[in-house]
Amino acid sequence: MKQIRLPVLLLFLLAGCATRSHLYWNVRELVLVPEPTIALTAPGERLILSVNKQTIQKVFLSHLRITRAAKVQADLLLVDGEDPNAFAALVNGRRVIAINAAMARLVGDDVDEFAALLGHETAHWAKGHVDARKTRANGIQAAGTLVGVGLGMAGVPGAGYISGFGADLIEASYSRDDEREADAFGVEYMTAAGFDAGATV
Ligand SMILES: [Zn+2]
């Protein structure tokens, strides 16, 4: 038990700083959790997000269908965060689409709304909006799975740790044209994937 205390303490210190750092969970792993409700926790058992496993499975399926429609490959992550946000970024050279905890809480169990979000972020990838800012996005680093984080609940995979970015800054750095294009193609992808585009509003 003693060995895990130090990294957890370090994490607390880092999280307390003004540095923009986030815990993350790969949705691909969360869909395998046996529990009907998944509790994502930070060190000290602080609850980041409690999600319905069925919703998470449907969201992951939407992600697979939407990225296939857009001919894009990306990992889907849940990250911690207080202000509702979603973003597309390169993390350790891998394409990532992330939804933060505040946004997931806001959307709740509305899978169409999740699909609208995923369509928009997937379009940022498909239309090359992220690649254009590669140099900056490459600053994002992910640490491996942290021992002692999220392991309190049966079967819930441990969180990883991302630093070097602000989710708000990533989304704010797209041009208005990029956003319009992401909205338009996002609707196209989610419709192609079989979702109700009315949820985009
Ligand atoms: Zn956007």
PDB file of C-alpha atoms and ligand atoms in Angstrom:
ATOM      1  CA  MET A   1       0.000   0.000   0.000  1.00  0.00           C
ATOM      2  CA  LYS A   2       2.848   2.375   0.820  1.00  0.00           C
ATOM      3  CA  GLN A   3       4.147   2.387  -2.726  1.00  0.00           C
ATOM      4  CA  ILE A   4       1.006   3.910  -4.202  1.00  0.00           C
ATOM      5  CA  ARG A   5       0.910   6.845  -1.786  1.00  0.00           C
ATOM      6  CA  LEU A   6       3.713   8.816  -3.406  1.00  0.00           C
ATOM      7  CA  PRO A   7       2.323   8.939  -6.965  1.00  0.00           C
ATOM      8  CA  VAL A   8      -1.112   9.794  -5.600  1.00  0.00           C
ATOM      9  CA  LEU A   9       0.330  12.623  -3.528  1.00  0.00           C
ATOM     10  CA  LEU A  10       2.264  13.915  -6.538  1.00  0.00           C
ATOM     11  CA  LEU A  11      -0.908  13.846  -8.555  1.00  0.00           C
ATOM     12  CA  PHE A  12      -2.683  15.944  -5.953  1.00  0.00           C
ATOM     13  CA  LEU A  13       0.104  18.501  -6.056  1.00  0.00           C
ATOM     14  CA  LEU A  14       0.077  18.635  -9.849  1.00  0.00           C
ATOM     15  CA  ALA A  15      -3.698  18.879 -10.002  1.00  0.00           C
ATOM     16  CA  GLY A  16      -3.595  21.704  -7.484  1.00  0.00           C
ATOM     17  CA  CYS A  17      -1.239  23.780  -9.615  1.00  0.00           C
ATOM     18  CA  ALA A  18      -2.366  26.091 -12.364  1.00  0.00           C
ATOM     19  CA  THR A  19      -1.036  23.566 -14.886  1.00  0.00           C
ATOM     20  CA  ARG A  20      -3.730  22.197 -17.120  1.00  0.00           C
ATOM     21  CA  SER A  21      -3.790  18.541 -16.359  1.00  0.00           C
ATOM     22  CA  HIS A  22      -6.512  15.962 -16.511  1.00  0.00           C
ATOM     23  CA  LEU A  23      -7.311  12.438 -15.550  1.00  0.00           C
ATOM     24  CA  TYR A  24      -8.599  10.412 -18.473  1.00  0.00           C
ATOM     25  CA  TRP A  25     -10.321   7.092 -19.068  1.00  0.00           C
ATOM     26  CA  ASN A  26     -10.405   5.288 -22.398  1.00  0.00           C
ATOM     27  CA  VAL A  27     -14.049   4.547 -23.226  1.00  0.00           C
ATOM     28  CA  ARG A  28     -12.935   1.367 -25.029  1.00  0.00           C
ATOM     29  CA  GLU A  29     -11.991   0.019 -21.577  1.00  0.00           C
ATOM     30  CA  LEU A  30     -15.016   1.408 -19.726  1.00  0.00           C
ATOM     31  CA  VAL A  31     -17.480  -0.540 -21.877  1.00  0.00           C
ATOM     32  CA  LEU A  32     -16.016  -3.746 -20.427  1.00  0.00           C
ATOM     33  CA  VAL A  33     -16.789  -2.842 -16.803  1.00  0.00           C
ATOM     34  CA  PRO A  34     -19.209  -5.420 -15.368  1.00  0.00           C
ATOM     35  CA  GLU A  35     -21.102  -2.940 -13.143  1.00  0.00           C
ATOM     36  CA  PRO A  36     -24.342  -1.245 -14.384  1.00  0.00           C
ATOM     37  CA  THR A  37     -23.059   2.093 -13.050  1.00  0.00           C
ATOM     38  CA  ILE A  38     -19.461   3.183 -13.508  1.00  0.00           C
ATOM     39  CA  ALA A  39     -17.944   5.530 -10.922  1.00  0.00           C
ATOM     40  CA  LEU A  40     -14.863   7.371 -12.146  1.00  0.00           C
ATOM     41  CA  THR A  41     -12.876   8.598  -9.189  1.00  0.00           C
ATOM     42  CA  ALA A  42      -9.818  10.757  -8.571  1.00  0.00           C
ATOM     43  CA  PRO A  43      -7.259  10.082  -5.830  1.00  0.00           C
ATOM     44  CA  GLY A  44      -8.907  10.042  -2.444  1.00  0.00           C
ATOM     45  CA  GLU A  45     -12.062   8.502  -3.952  1.00  0.00           C
ATOM     46  CA  ARG A  46     -13.302  11.938  -5.063  1.00  0.00           C
ATOM     47  CA  LEU A  47     -16.076  11.179  -7.560  1.00  0.00           C
ATOM     48  CA  ILE A  48     -15.411  12.694 -10.991  1.00  0.00           C
ATOM     49  CA  LEU A  49     -18.328  11.156 -12.825  1.00  0.00           C
ATOM     50  CA  SER A  50     -20.910   8.459 -12.374  1.00  0.00           C
ATOM     51  CA  VAL A  51     -22.160   7.049 -15.659  1.00  0.00           C
ATOM     52  CA  ASN A  52     -24.699   4.498 -16.752  1.00  0.00           C
ATOM     53  CA  LYS A  53     -22.782   1.621 -18.371  1.00  0.00           C
ATOM     54  CA  GLN A  54     -25.509   1.114 -20.988  1.00  0.00           C
ATOM     55  CA  THR A  55     -25.184   4.770 -22.010  1.00  0.00           C
ATOM     56  CA  ILE A  56     -21.402   4.437 -22.233  1.00  0.00           C
ATOM     57  CA  GLN A  57     -21.804   1.365 -24.452  1.00  0.00           C
ATOM     58  CA  LYS A  58     -24.211   3.209 -26.749  1.00  0.00           C
ATOM     59  CA  VAL A  59     -21.906   6.231 -26.890  1.00  0.00           C
ATOM     60  CA  PHE A  60     -18.955   4.014 -27.786  1.00  0.00           C
ATOM     61  CA  LEU A  61     -20.993   2.349 -30.529  1.00  0.00           C
ATOM     62  CA  SER A  62     -21.943   5.824 -31.851  1.00  0.00           C
ATOM     63  CA  HIS A  63     -18.277   6.757 -31.831  1.00  0.00           C
ATOM     64  CA  LEU A  64     -17.397   3.668 -33.883  1.00  0.00           C
ATOM     65  CA  ARG A  65     -20.183   4.329 -36.387  1.00  0.00           C
ATOM     66  CA  ILE A  66     -19.457   8.049 -36.737  1.00  0.00           C
ATOM     67  CA  THR A  67     -15.698   7.642 -37.139  1.00  0.00           C
ATOM     68  CA  ARG A  68     -16.351   4.925 -39.732  1.00  0.00           C
ATOM     69  CA  ALA A  69     -18.709   7.266 -41.619  1.00  0.00           C
ATOM     70  CA  ALA A  70     -16.008   9.960 -41.523  1.00  0.00           C
ATOM     71  CA  LYS A  71     -13.191   7.495 -42.366  1.00  0.00           C
ATOM     72  CA  VAL A  72     -11.285   8.595 -39.281  1.00  0.00           C
ATOM     73  CA  GLN A  73      -9.657   6.536 -36.543  1.00  0.00           C
ATOM     74  CA  ALA A  74      -9.557   8.035 -33.047  1.00  0.00           C
ATOM     75  CA  ASP A  75      -9.616   6.971 -29.409  1.00  0.00           C
ATOM     76  CA  LEU A  76     -12.567   8.178 -27.362  1.00  0.00           C
ATOM     77  CA  LEU A  77     -11.668   9.453 -23.905  1.00  0.00           C
ATOM     78  CA  LEU A  78     -13.550  10.776 -20.911  1.00  0.00           C
ATOM     79  CA  VAL A  79     -11.506  13.426 -19.086  1.00  0.00           C
ATOM     80  CA  ASP A  80     -12.134  15.311 -15.889  1.00  0.00           C
ATOM     81  CA  GLY A  81     -13.159  18.957 -16.121  1.00  0.00           C
ATOM     82  CA  GLU A  82     -15.471  21.459 -14.475  1.00  0.00           C
ATOM     83  CA  ASP A  83     -16.682  23.386 -17.527  1.00  0.00           C
ATOM     84  CA  PRO A  84     -18.630  21.412 -20.152  1.00  0.00           C
ATOM     85  CA  ASN A  85     -16.282  20.733 -23.057  1.00  0.00           C
ATOM     86  CA  ALA A  86     -15.316  18.303 -25.805  1.00  0.00           C
ATOM     87  CA  PHE A  87     -12.284  18.420 -28.056  1.00  0.00           C
ATOM     88  CA  ALA A  88     -10.157  16.695 -30.694  1.00  0.00           C
ATOM     89  CA  ALA A  89      -6.414  16.531 -30.127  1.00  0.00           C
ATOM     90  CA  LEU A  90      -3.250  14.541 -30.700  1.00  0.00           C
ATOM     91  CA  VAL A  91      -2.143  12.883 -27.469  1.00  0.00           C
ATOM     92  CA  ASN A  92       1.262  11.196 -27.584  1.00  0.00           C
ATOM     93  CA  GLY A  93       0.865  11.155 -31.358  1.00  0.00           C
ATOM     94  CA  ARG A  94      -2.516   9.389 -31.227  1.00  0.00           C
ATOM     95  CA  ARG A  95      -5.754  10.847 -32.484  1.00  0.00           C
ATOM     96  CA  VAL A  96      -8.106  11.484 -29.618  1.00  0.00           C
ATOM     97  CA  ILE A  97     -11.651  12.728 -29.198  1.00  0.00           C
ATOM     98  CA  ALA A  98     -12.410  13.670 -25.621  1.00  0.00           C
ATOM     99  CA  ILE A  99     -15.557  14.550 -23.735  1.00  0.00           C
ATOM    100  CA  ASN A 100     -15.136  15.983 -20.272  1.00  0.00           C
ATOM    101  CA  ALA A 101     -17.031  14.988 -17.150  1.00  0.00           C
ATOM    102  CA  ALA A 102     -19.052  18.212 -16.941  1.00  0.00           C
ATOM    103  CA  MET A 103     -20.237  17.769 -20.527  1.00  0.00           C
ATOM    104  CA  ALA A 104     -21.072  14.094 -19.980  1.00  0.00           C
ATOM    105  CA  ARG A 105     -23.099  15.059 -16.902  1.00  0.00           C
ATOM    106  CA  LEU A 106     -24.935  17.719 -18.908  1.00  0.00           C
ATOM    107  CA  VAL A 107     -25.797  15.364 -21.771  1.00  0.00           C
ATOM    108  CA  GLY A 108     -26.793  12.583 -19.376  1.00  0.00           C
ATOM    109  CA  ASP A 109     -28.265   9.572 -21.177  1.00  0.00           C
ATOM    110  CA  ASP A 110     -29.154  11.371 -24.434  1.00  0.00           C
ATOM    111  CA  VAL A 111     -27.197   9.289 -26.942  1.00  0.00           C
ATOM    112  CA  ASP A 112     -28.299  11.485 -29.896  1.00  0.00           C
ATOM    113  CA  GLU A 113     -26.750  14.499 -28.175  1.00  0.00           C
ATOM    114  CA  PHE A 114     -23.537  12.563 -27.608  1.00  0.00           C
ATOM    115  CA  ALA A 115     -23.588  11.613 -31.289  1.00  0.00           C
ATOM    116  CA  ALA A 116     -23.918  15.292 -32.242  1.00  0.00           C
ATOM    117  CA  LEU A 117     -20.874  16.112 -30.119  1.00  0.00           C
ATOM    118  CA  LEU A 118     -18.909  13.191 -31.551  1.00  0.00           C
ATOM    119  CA  GLY A 119     -19.890  14.155 -35.100  1.00  0.00           C
ATOM    120  CA  HIS A 120     -18.580  17.677 -34.571  1.00  0.00           C
ATOM    121  CA  GLU A 121     -15.262  16.586 -33.023  1.00  0.00           C
ATOM    122  CA  THR A 122     -14.786  13.810 -35.594  1.00  0.00           C
ATOM    123  CA  ALA A 123     -15.242  16.424 -38.349  1.00  0.00           C
ATOM    124  CA  HIS A 124     -12.372  18.463 -36.847  1.00  0.00           C
ATOM    125  CA  TRP A 125     -10.216  15.386 -37.529  1.00  0.00           C
ATOM    126  CA  ALA A 126     -11.716  14.462 -40.895  1.00  0.00           C
ATOM    127  CA  LYS A 127     -11.340  17.997 -42.260  1.00  0.00           C
ATOM    128  CA  GLY A 128      -7.731  18.390 -41.079  1.00  0.00           C
ATOM    129  CA  HIS A 129      -8.427  21.149 -38.567  1.00  0.00           C
ATOM    130  CA  VAL A 130      -6.293  19.482 -35.911  1.00  0.00           C
ATOM    131  CA  ASP A 131      -3.428  18.526 -38.232  1.00  0.00           C
ATOM    132  CA  ALA A 132      -3.070  22.172 -39.175  1.00  0.00           C
ATOM    133  CA  ARG A 133      -2.131  22.904 -35.574  1.00  0.00           C
ATOM    134  CA  LYS A 134      -0.034  19.791 -35.077  1.00  0.00           C
ATOM    135  CA  THR A 135       2.986  21.501 -33.612  1.00  0.00           C
ATOM    136  CA  ARG A 136       1.002  22.956 -30.777  1.00  0.00           C
ATOM    137  CA  ALA A 137      -1.104  19.858 -30.183  1.00  0.00           C
ATOM    138  CA  ASN A 138       2.002  17.675 -29.929  1.00  0.00           C
ATOM    139  CA  GLY A 139       2.726  19.296 -26.592  1.00  0.00           C
ATOM    140  CA  ILE A 140       0.052  17.142 -25.031  1.00  0.00           C
ATOM    141  CA  GLN A 141       1.481  14.249 -23.072  1.00  0.00           C
ATOM    142  CA  ALA A 142      -0.234  11.285 -21.542  1.00  0.00           C
ATOM    143  CA  ALA A 143       1.162   9.244 -18.703  1.00  0.00           C
ATOM    144  CA  GLY A 144       0.357   5.582 -18.410  1.00  0.00           C
ATOM    145  CA  THR A 145      -2.370   4.182 -16.249  1.00  0.00           C
ATOM    146  CA  LEU A 146      -1.949   5.393 -12.701  1.00  0.00           C
ATOM    147  CA  VAL A 147      -1.850   2.841  -9.965  1.00  0.00           C
ATOM    148  CA  GLY A 148      -4.316   3.654  -7.235  1.00  0.00           C
ATOM    149  CA  VAL A 149      -6.641   5.856  -9.239  1.00  0.00           C
ATOM    150  CA  GLY A 150     -10.086   4.511  -9.945  1.00  0.00           C
ATOM    151  CA  LEU A 151      -9.268   1.079  -8.633  1.00  0.00           C
ATOM    152  CA  GLY A 152     -11.573   1.469  -5.676  1.00  0.00           C
ATOM    153  CA  MET A 153     -14.560   0.293  -7.679  1.00  0.00           C
ATOM    154  CA  ALA A 154     -14.704  -3.284  -8.856  1.00  0.00           C
ATOM    155  CA  GLY A 155     -13.534  -3.657 -12.419  1.00  0.00           C
ATOM    156  CA  VAL A 156     -13.150   0.037 -13.231  1.00  0.00           C
ATOM    157  CA  PRO A 157      -9.894   0.575 -15.120  1.00  0.00           C
ATOM    158  CA  GLY A 158      -7.380   3.010 -13.677  1.00  0.00           C
ATOM    159  CA  ALA A 159      -7.179   6.521 -14.999  1.00  0.00           C
ATOM    160  CA  GLY A 160      -4.359   7.889 -17.099  1.00  0.00           C
ATOM    161  CA  TYR A 161      -3.063  11.385 -16.792  1.00  0.00           C
ATOM    162  CA  ILE A 162      -2.807  14.025 -19.530  1.00  0.00           C
ATOM    163  CA  SER A 163      -1.009  17.320 -19.201  1.00  0.00           C
ATOM    164  CA  GLY A 164       0.028  20.243 -21.327  1.00  0.00           C
ATOM    165  CA  PHE A 165      -3.259  21.524 -22.657  1.00  0.00           C
ATOM    166  CA  GLY A 166      -6.468  23.299 -21.862  1.00  0.00           C
ATOM    167  CA  ALA A 167      -9.585  21.777 -23.369  1.00  0.00           C
ATOM    168  CA  ASP A 168     -11.103  25.253 -23.580  1.00  0.00           C
ATOM    169  CA  LEU A 169      -8.047  26.543 -25.444  1.00  0.00           C
ATOM    170  CA  ILE A 170      -8.086  23.714 -27.986  1.00  0.00           C
ATOM    171  CA  GLU A 171     -11.677  24.311 -29.011  1.00  0.00           C
ATOM    172  CA  ALA A 172     -11.259  28.108 -28.873  1.00  0.00           C
ATOM    173  CA  SER A 173      -8.308  27.953 -31.281  1.00  0.00           C
ATOM    174  CA  TYR A 174     -10.375  26.767 -34.272  1.00  0.00           C
ATOM    175  CA  SER A 175     -11.447  29.428 -36.743  1.00  0.00           C
ATOM    176  CA  ARG A 176     -15.115  30.237 -37.266  1.00  0.00           C
ATOM    177  CA  ASP A 177     -14.870  28.591 -40.694  1.00  0.00           C
ATOM    178  CA  ASP A 178     -13.505  25.414 -39.087  1.00  0.00           C
ATOM    179  CA  GLU A 179     -16.395  25.412 -36.612  1.00  0.00           C
ATOM    180  CA  ARG A 180     -18.990  25.909 -39.356  1.00  0.00           C
ATOM    181  CA  GLU A 181     -17.431  23.097 -41.359  1.00  0.00           C
ATOM    182  CA  ALA A 182     -17.311  20.829 -38.268  1.00  0.00           C
ATOM    183  CA  ASP A 183     -20.994  21.562 -37.604  1.00  0.00           C
ATOM    184  CA  ALA A 184     -21.999  20.796 -41.197  1.00  0.00           C
ATOM    185  CA  PHE A 185     -19.989  17.605 -41.561  1.00  0.00           C
ATOM    186  CA  GLY A 186     -20.777  16.555 -38.005  1.00  0.00           C
ATOM    187  CA  VAL A 187     -24.457  16.478 -38.948  1.00  0.00           C
ATOM    188  CA  GLU A 188     -23.612  14.541 -42.101  1.00  0.00           C
ATOM    189  CA  TYR A 189     -21.622  11.901 -40.193  1.00  0.00           C
ATOM    190  CA  MET A 190     -24.197  11.439 -37.448  1.00  0.00           C
ATOM    191  CA  THR A 191     -26.980  11.126 -40.007  1.00  0.00           C
ATOM    192  CA  ALA A 192     -24.917   8.592 -41.981  1.00  0.00           C
ATOM    193  CA  ALA A 193     -24.441   6.720 -38.692  1.00  0.00           C
ATOM    194  CA  GLY A 194     -28.215   6.602 -38.199  1.00  0.00           C
ATOM    195  CA  PHE A 195     -28.767   9.338 -35.590  1.00  0.00           C
ATOM    196  CA  ASP A 196     -31.350  12.067 -35.254  1.00  0.00           C
ATOM    197  CA  ALA A 197     -29.625  15.268 -36.412  1.00  0.00           C
ATOM    198  CA  GLY A 198     -32.226  17.293 -34.505  1.00  0.00           C
ATOM    199  CA  ALA A 199     -30.124  16.694 -31.367  1.00  0.00           C
ATOM    200  CA  THR A 200     -27.407  19.010 -32.729  1.00  0.00           C
ATOM    201  CA  VAL A 201     -29.321  22.007 -31.372  1.00  0.00           C
TER     202      VAL A 201
HETATM  203 ZN    ZN B   1     -15.400  22.644 -32.718  1.00  0.00          ZN
END
